[in-house]
Amino acid sequence: MLKYPQIMKTNFVILIIVLTTLLSCKNKGASDSQDLVLRANVEQLEPNAKEAVKMWDGYLALEKTIILISNTNALNAVDLRSNLAISCNSMSQNIPENLELPEIKSQVDKVNEEVKEFYIEVNRDETREAVVQNHLKTIYRAFDTLNKEINHIM
C-alpha cells in the first residue's frame, strides 16, 4: 500500500506530465491571420508601397480580412462580411495624406462599392456558393487594382 507522501509524489508527477503535454500541444494546428497567405490572385505591395500603407489601419484591416476570406471556402466567408464592411469603411474614411490622391480614392471607392454590394446581396442564408464566390472574385479584383495603383504611385 502506498503511503501519503508517495501518493503526493505520484500525483505531482502525473500533473507535471499532463501540463507539459497540454503546453506542448497548445499552438499546434492553430494559426492566426498573420501566418496565412493571400490565396487570391492579388498583386502584393512593393516595399515602398508597404511603407506607405503601414499606418493606414483601414487598409491593413481590410487586407487581413481578405486574407482570412481567401483561406476559407466561400460559404464560410459569408460570416466575415461584417468585418469586411467595417474594415472597408474604415479604409475609405482614413486615407493617409500621402495616398490621398484622386487615383487612389477612385480605387478605394471601387473596393468599397464591391464590398457594399456583397454585404447587401449576400446574407447568412445564401447557400449558393457560386454567387458568393463571384462576389468575392470582384472584391479580389478591386483590391488587386487598388494595390496596383498604390504600387504605381509609390
PDB file of C-alpha atoms in Angstrom:
ATOM      1  CA  MET A   1       0.000   0.000   0.000  1.00  0.00           C
ATOM      2  CA  LEU A   2       1.252   3.472  -0.902  1.00  0.00           C
ATOM      3  CA  LYS A   3       1.895   5.958   1.817  1.00  0.00           C
ATOM      4  CA  TYR A   4       0.652   9.536   1.699  1.00  0.00           C
ATOM      5  CA  PRO A   5       3.992  11.131   0.595  1.00  0.00           C
ATOM      6  CA  GLN A   6       4.314   8.595  -2.243  1.00  0.00           C
ATOM      7  CA  ILE A   7       0.755   9.304  -3.394  1.00  0.00           C
ATOM      8  CA  MET A   8       1.515  13.032  -3.430  1.00  0.00           C
ATOM      9  CA  LYS A   9       4.724  12.447  -5.421  1.00  0.00           C
ATOM     10  CA  THR A  10       2.858  10.267  -7.916  1.00  0.00           C
ATOM     11  CA  ASN A  11       0.071  12.849  -8.303  1.00  0.00           C
ATOM     12  CA  PHE A  12       2.648  15.610  -8.729  1.00  0.00           C
ATOM     13  CA  VAL A  13       4.495  13.674 -11.467  1.00  0.00           C
ATOM     14  CA  ILE A  14       1.213  12.954 -13.277  1.00  0.00           C
ATOM     15  CA  LEU A  15       0.260  16.632 -13.030  1.00  0.00           C
ATOM     16  CA  ILE A  16       3.631  17.707 -14.484  1.00  0.00           C
ATOM     17  CA  ILE A  17       3.276  15.236 -17.374  1.00  0.00           C
ATOM     18  CA  VAL A  18      -0.256  16.416 -18.173  1.00  0.00           C
ATOM     19  CA  LEU A  19       0.727  20.101 -18.043  1.00  0.00           C
ATOM     20  CA  THR A  20       3.768  19.502 -20.225  1.00  0.00           C
ATOM     21  CA  THR A  21       1.646  17.664 -22.773  1.00  0.00           C
ATOM     22  CA  LEU A  22      -1.006  20.383 -22.809  1.00  0.00           C
ATOM     23  CA  LEU A  23       1.525  23.184 -23.156  1.00  0.00           C
ATOM     24  CA  SER A  24       3.403  21.445 -25.956  1.00  0.00           C
ATOM     25  CA  CYS A  25       0.161  20.978 -27.912  1.00  0.00           C
ATOM     26  CA  LYS A  26      -1.170  24.457 -27.219  1.00  0.00           C
ATOM     27  CA  ASN A  27      -0.290  26.083 -30.559  1.00  0.00           C
ATOM     28  CA  LYS A  28      -0.207  23.063 -32.833  1.00  0.00           C
ATOM     29  CA  GLY A  29      -2.749  23.360 -35.604  1.00  0.00           C
ATOM     30  CA  ALA A  30      -3.657  26.903 -34.598  1.00  0.00           C
ATOM     31  CA  SER A  31      -2.801  29.708 -36.916  1.00  0.00           C
ATOM     32  CA  ASP A  32      -3.672  33.333 -36.868  1.00  0.00           C
ATOM     33  CA  SER A  33      -4.139  35.528 -39.877  1.00  0.00           C
ATOM     34  CA  GLN A  34      -0.510  36.637 -39.779  1.00  0.00           C
ATOM     35  CA  ASP A  35       0.585  33.092 -40.646  1.00  0.00           C
ATOM     36  CA  LEU A  36      -1.870  32.883 -43.522  1.00  0.00           C
ATOM     37  CA  VAL A  37      -1.042  33.983 -47.018  1.00  0.00           C
ATOM     38  CA  LEU A  38      -3.262  35.667 -49.545  1.00  0.00           C
ATOM     39  CA  ARG A  39      -4.589  32.874 -51.738  1.00  0.00           C
ATOM     40  CA  ALA A  40      -6.443  35.144 -54.139  1.00  0.00           C
ATOM     41  CA  ASN A  41      -4.814  36.479 -57.279  1.00  0.00           C
ATOM     42  CA  VAL A  42      -3.986  39.913 -55.864  1.00  0.00           C
ATOM     43  CA  GLU A  43      -0.836  41.896 -56.559  1.00  0.00           C
ATOM     44  CA  GLN A  44       1.340  42.272 -53.493  1.00  0.00           C
ATOM     45  CA  LEU A  45       2.574  45.682 -52.452  1.00  0.00           C
ATOM     46  CA  GLU A  46       6.162  46.564 -53.223  1.00  0.00           C
ATOM     47  CA  PRO A  47       8.392  47.531 -50.255  1.00  0.00           C
ATOM     48  CA  ASN A  48       8.000  51.294 -50.736  1.00  0.00           C
ATOM     49  CA  ALA A  49       4.216  50.875 -51.086  1.00  0.00           C
ATOM     50  CA  LYS A  50       4.132  48.705 -47.939  1.00  0.00           C
ATOM     51  CA  GLU A  51       5.896  51.514 -46.130  1.00  0.00           C
ATOM     52  CA  ALA A  52       3.283  53.987 -47.396  1.00  0.00           C
ATOM     53  CA  VAL A  53       0.329  51.932 -46.087  1.00  0.00           C
ATOM     54  CA  LYS A  54       1.825  50.761 -42.789  1.00  0.00           C
ATOM     55  CA  MET A  55      -0.051  53.492 -40.882  1.00  0.00           C
ATOM     56  CA  TRP A  56      -3.286  53.022 -42.867  1.00  0.00           C
ATOM     57  CA  ASP A  57      -5.183  50.932 -40.339  1.00  0.00           C
ATOM     58  CA  GLY A  58      -8.275  50.525 -42.502  1.00  0.00           C
ATOM     59  CA  TYR A  59      -6.256  49.156 -45.424  1.00  0.00           C
ATOM     60  CA  LEU A  60      -4.371  46.760 -43.144  1.00  0.00           C
ATOM     61  CA  ALA A  61      -7.612  45.554 -41.550  1.00  0.00           C
ATOM     62  CA  LEU A  62      -9.195  45.013 -44.969  1.00  0.00           C
ATOM     63  CA  GLU A  63      -6.121  43.165 -46.205  1.00  0.00           C
ATOM     64  CA  LYS A  64      -6.226  40.921 -43.108  1.00  0.00           C
ATOM     65  CA  THR A  65      -9.927  40.181 -43.654  1.00  0.00           C
ATOM     66  CA  ILE A  66      -9.366  39.429 -47.342  1.00  0.00           C
ATOM     67  CA  ILE A  67      -6.541  37.054 -46.375  1.00  0.00           C
ATOM     68  CA  LEU A  68      -8.848  35.276 -43.922  1.00  0.00           C
ATOM     69  CA  ILE A  69     -11.585  35.015 -46.539  1.00  0.00           C
ATOM     70  CA  SER A  70      -9.200  33.734 -49.203  1.00  0.00           C
ATOM     71  CA  ASN A  71      -8.173  30.937 -46.822  1.00  0.00           C
ATOM     72  CA  THR A  72     -11.687  29.641 -46.258  1.00  0.00           C
ATOM     73  CA  ASN A  73     -14.483  28.479 -48.517  1.00  0.00           C
ATOM     74  CA  ALA A  74     -16.993  30.880 -49.971  1.00  0.00           C
ATOM     75  CA  LEU A  75     -19.844  29.945 -47.658  1.00  0.00           C
ATOM     76  CA  ASN A  76     -17.719  30.475 -44.540  1.00  0.00           C
ATOM     77  CA  ALA A  77     -16.771  33.859 -45.960  1.00  0.00           C
ATOM     78  CA  VAL A  78     -20.374  34.989 -45.511  1.00  0.00           C
ATOM     79  CA  ASP A  79     -19.736  35.091 -41.749  1.00  0.00           C
ATOM     80  CA  LEU A  80     -16.888  37.560 -42.333  1.00  0.00           C
ATOM     81  CA  ARG A  81     -18.942  40.039 -44.347  1.00  0.00           C
ATOM     82  CA  SER A  82     -19.461  42.378 -41.373  1.00  0.00           C
ATOM     83  CA  ASN A  83     -15.705  42.528 -40.740  1.00  0.00           C
ATOM     84  CA  LEU A  84     -15.204  43.144 -44.436  1.00  0.00           C
ATOM     85  CA  ALA A  85     -17.688  46.031 -44.476  1.00  0.00           C
ATOM     86  CA  ILE A  86     -16.308  47.630 -41.301  1.00  0.00           C
ATOM     87  CA  SER A  87     -12.671  47.470 -42.399  1.00  0.00           C
ATOM     88  CA  CYS A  88     -13.530  48.724 -45.887  1.00  0.00           C
ATOM     89  CA  ASN A  89     -15.457  51.648 -44.433  1.00  0.00           C
ATOM     90  CA  SER A  90     -12.537  52.462 -42.158  1.00  0.00           C
ATOM     91  CA  MET A  91     -10.151  52.288 -45.104  1.00  0.00           C
ATOM     92  CA  SER A  92     -12.189  54.707 -47.192  1.00  0.00           C
ATOM     93  CA  GLN A  93     -12.620  57.211 -44.356  1.00  0.00           C
ATOM     94  CA  ASN A  94      -8.999  57.309 -43.212  1.00  0.00           C
ATOM     95  CA  ILE A  95      -6.794  57.549 -46.286  1.00  0.00           C
ATOM     96  CA  PRO A  96      -3.344  58.850 -45.279  1.00  0.00           C
ATOM     97  CA  GLU A  97      -2.323  62.217 -46.688  1.00  0.00           C
ATOM     98  CA  ASN A  98       0.485  60.755 -48.794  1.00  0.00           C
ATOM     99  CA  LEU A  99      -2.049  58.493 -50.538  1.00  0.00           C
ATOM    100  CA  GLU A 100      -4.976  60.884 -50.711  1.00  0.00           C
ATOM    101  CA  LEU A 101      -4.803  61.199 -54.473  1.00  0.00           C
ATOM    102  CA  PRO A 102      -7.722  61.027 -56.932  1.00  0.00           C
ATOM    103  CA  GLU A 103      -6.393  57.778 -58.446  1.00  0.00           C
ATOM    104  CA  ILE A 104      -6.183  56.054 -55.052  1.00  0.00           C
ATOM    105  CA  LYS A 105      -9.529  57.452 -53.880  1.00  0.00           C
ATOM    106  CA  SER A 106     -11.149  56.142 -57.056  1.00  0.00           C
ATOM    107  CA  GLN A 107      -9.803  52.637 -56.445  1.00  0.00           C
ATOM    108  CA  VAL A 108     -10.795  52.757 -52.774  1.00  0.00           C
ATOM    109  CA  ASP A 109     -14.311  53.736 -53.847  1.00  0.00           C
ATOM    110  CA  LYS A 110     -14.425  50.740 -56.213  1.00  0.00           C
ATOM    111  CA  VAL A 111     -13.379  48.348 -53.441  1.00  0.00           C
ATOM    112  CA  ASN A 112     -15.950  49.953 -51.138  1.00  0.00           C
ATOM    113  CA  GLU A 113     -18.669  49.581 -53.763  1.00  0.00           C
ATOM    114  CA  GLU A 114     -17.884  45.889 -54.324  1.00  0.00           C
ATOM    115  CA  VAL A 115     -17.874  45.180 -50.589  1.00  0.00           C
ATOM    116  CA  LYS A 116     -21.137  47.072 -50.179  1.00  0.00           C
ATOM    117  CA  GLU A 117     -22.744  45.019 -52.973  1.00  0.00           C
ATOM    118  CA  PHE A 118     -21.508  41.801 -51.353  1.00  0.00           C
ATOM    119  CA  TYR A 119     -22.877  42.886 -47.988  1.00  0.00           C
ATOM    120  CA  ILE A 120     -26.284  43.815 -49.418  1.00  0.00           C
ATOM    121  CA  GLU A 121     -26.788  40.922 -51.840  1.00  0.00           C
ATOM    122  CA  VAL A 122     -25.344  38.044 -49.816  1.00  0.00           C
ATOM    123  CA  ASN A 123     -26.895  37.210 -46.497  1.00  0.00           C
ATOM    124  CA  ARG A 124     -26.367  34.488 -43.922  1.00  0.00           C
ATOM    125  CA  ASP A 125     -28.965  32.311 -45.655  1.00  0.00           C
ATOM    126  CA  GLU A 126     -27.177  32.420 -49.005  1.00  0.00           C
ATOM    127  CA  THR A 127     -26.465  28.815 -49.920  1.00  0.00           C
ATOM    128  CA  ARG A 128     -25.375  29.209 -53.499  1.00  0.00           C
ATOM    129  CA  GLU A 129     -21.623  29.048 -53.287  1.00  0.00           C
ATOM    130  CA  ALA A 130     -21.200  30.260 -56.874  1.00  0.00           C
ATOM    131  CA  VAL A 131     -22.969  33.539 -56.068  1.00  0.00           C
ATOM    132  CA  VAL A 132     -20.765  34.160 -53.043  1.00  0.00           C
ATOM    133  CA  GLN A 133     -17.638  33.156 -54.977  1.00  0.00           C
ATOM    134  CA  ASN A 134     -18.457  35.591 -57.805  1.00  0.00           C
ATOM    135  CA  HIS A 135     -18.812  38.454 -55.321  1.00  0.00           C
ATOM    136  CA  LEU A 136     -15.513  37.519 -53.691  1.00  0.00           C
ATOM    137  CA  LYS A 137     -13.769  37.468 -57.070  1.00  0.00           C
ATOM    138  CA  THR A 138     -14.937  41.013 -57.811  1.00  0.00           C
ATOM    139  CA  ILE A 139     -13.719  42.144 -54.381  1.00  0.00           C
ATOM    140  CA  TYR A 140     -10.341  40.485 -55.007  1.00  0.00           C
ATOM    141  CA  ARG A 141     -10.102  42.194 -58.425  1.00  0.00           C
ATOM    142  CA  ALA A 142     -10.944  45.586 -56.930  1.00  0.00           C
ATOM    143  CA  PHE A 143      -8.369  45.097 -54.155  1.00  0.00           C
ATOM    144  CA  ASP A 144      -5.827  43.950 -56.752  1.00  0.00           C
ATOM    145  CA  THR A 145      -6.430  47.128 -58.777  1.00  0.00           C
ATOM    146  CA  LEU A 146      -6.027  49.229 -55.621  1.00  0.00           C
ATOM    147  CA  ASN A 147      -2.690  47.543 -54.876  1.00  0.00           C
ATOM    148  CA  LYS A 148      -1.534  48.080 -58.460  1.00  0.00           C
ATOM    149  CA  GLU A 149      -2.409  51.765 -58.227  1.00  0.00           C
ATOM    150  CA  ILE A 150      -0.580  52.135 -54.898  1.00  0.00           C
ATOM    151  CA  ASN A 151       2.475  50.371 -56.377  1.00  0.00           C
ATOM    152  CA  HIS A 152       2.333  52.598 -59.443  1.00  0.00           C
ATOM    153  CA  ILE A 153       2.113  55.823 -57.428  1.00  0.00           C
ATOM    154  CA  MET A 154       4.731  54.902 -54.864  1.00  0.00           C
TER     155      MET A 154
END
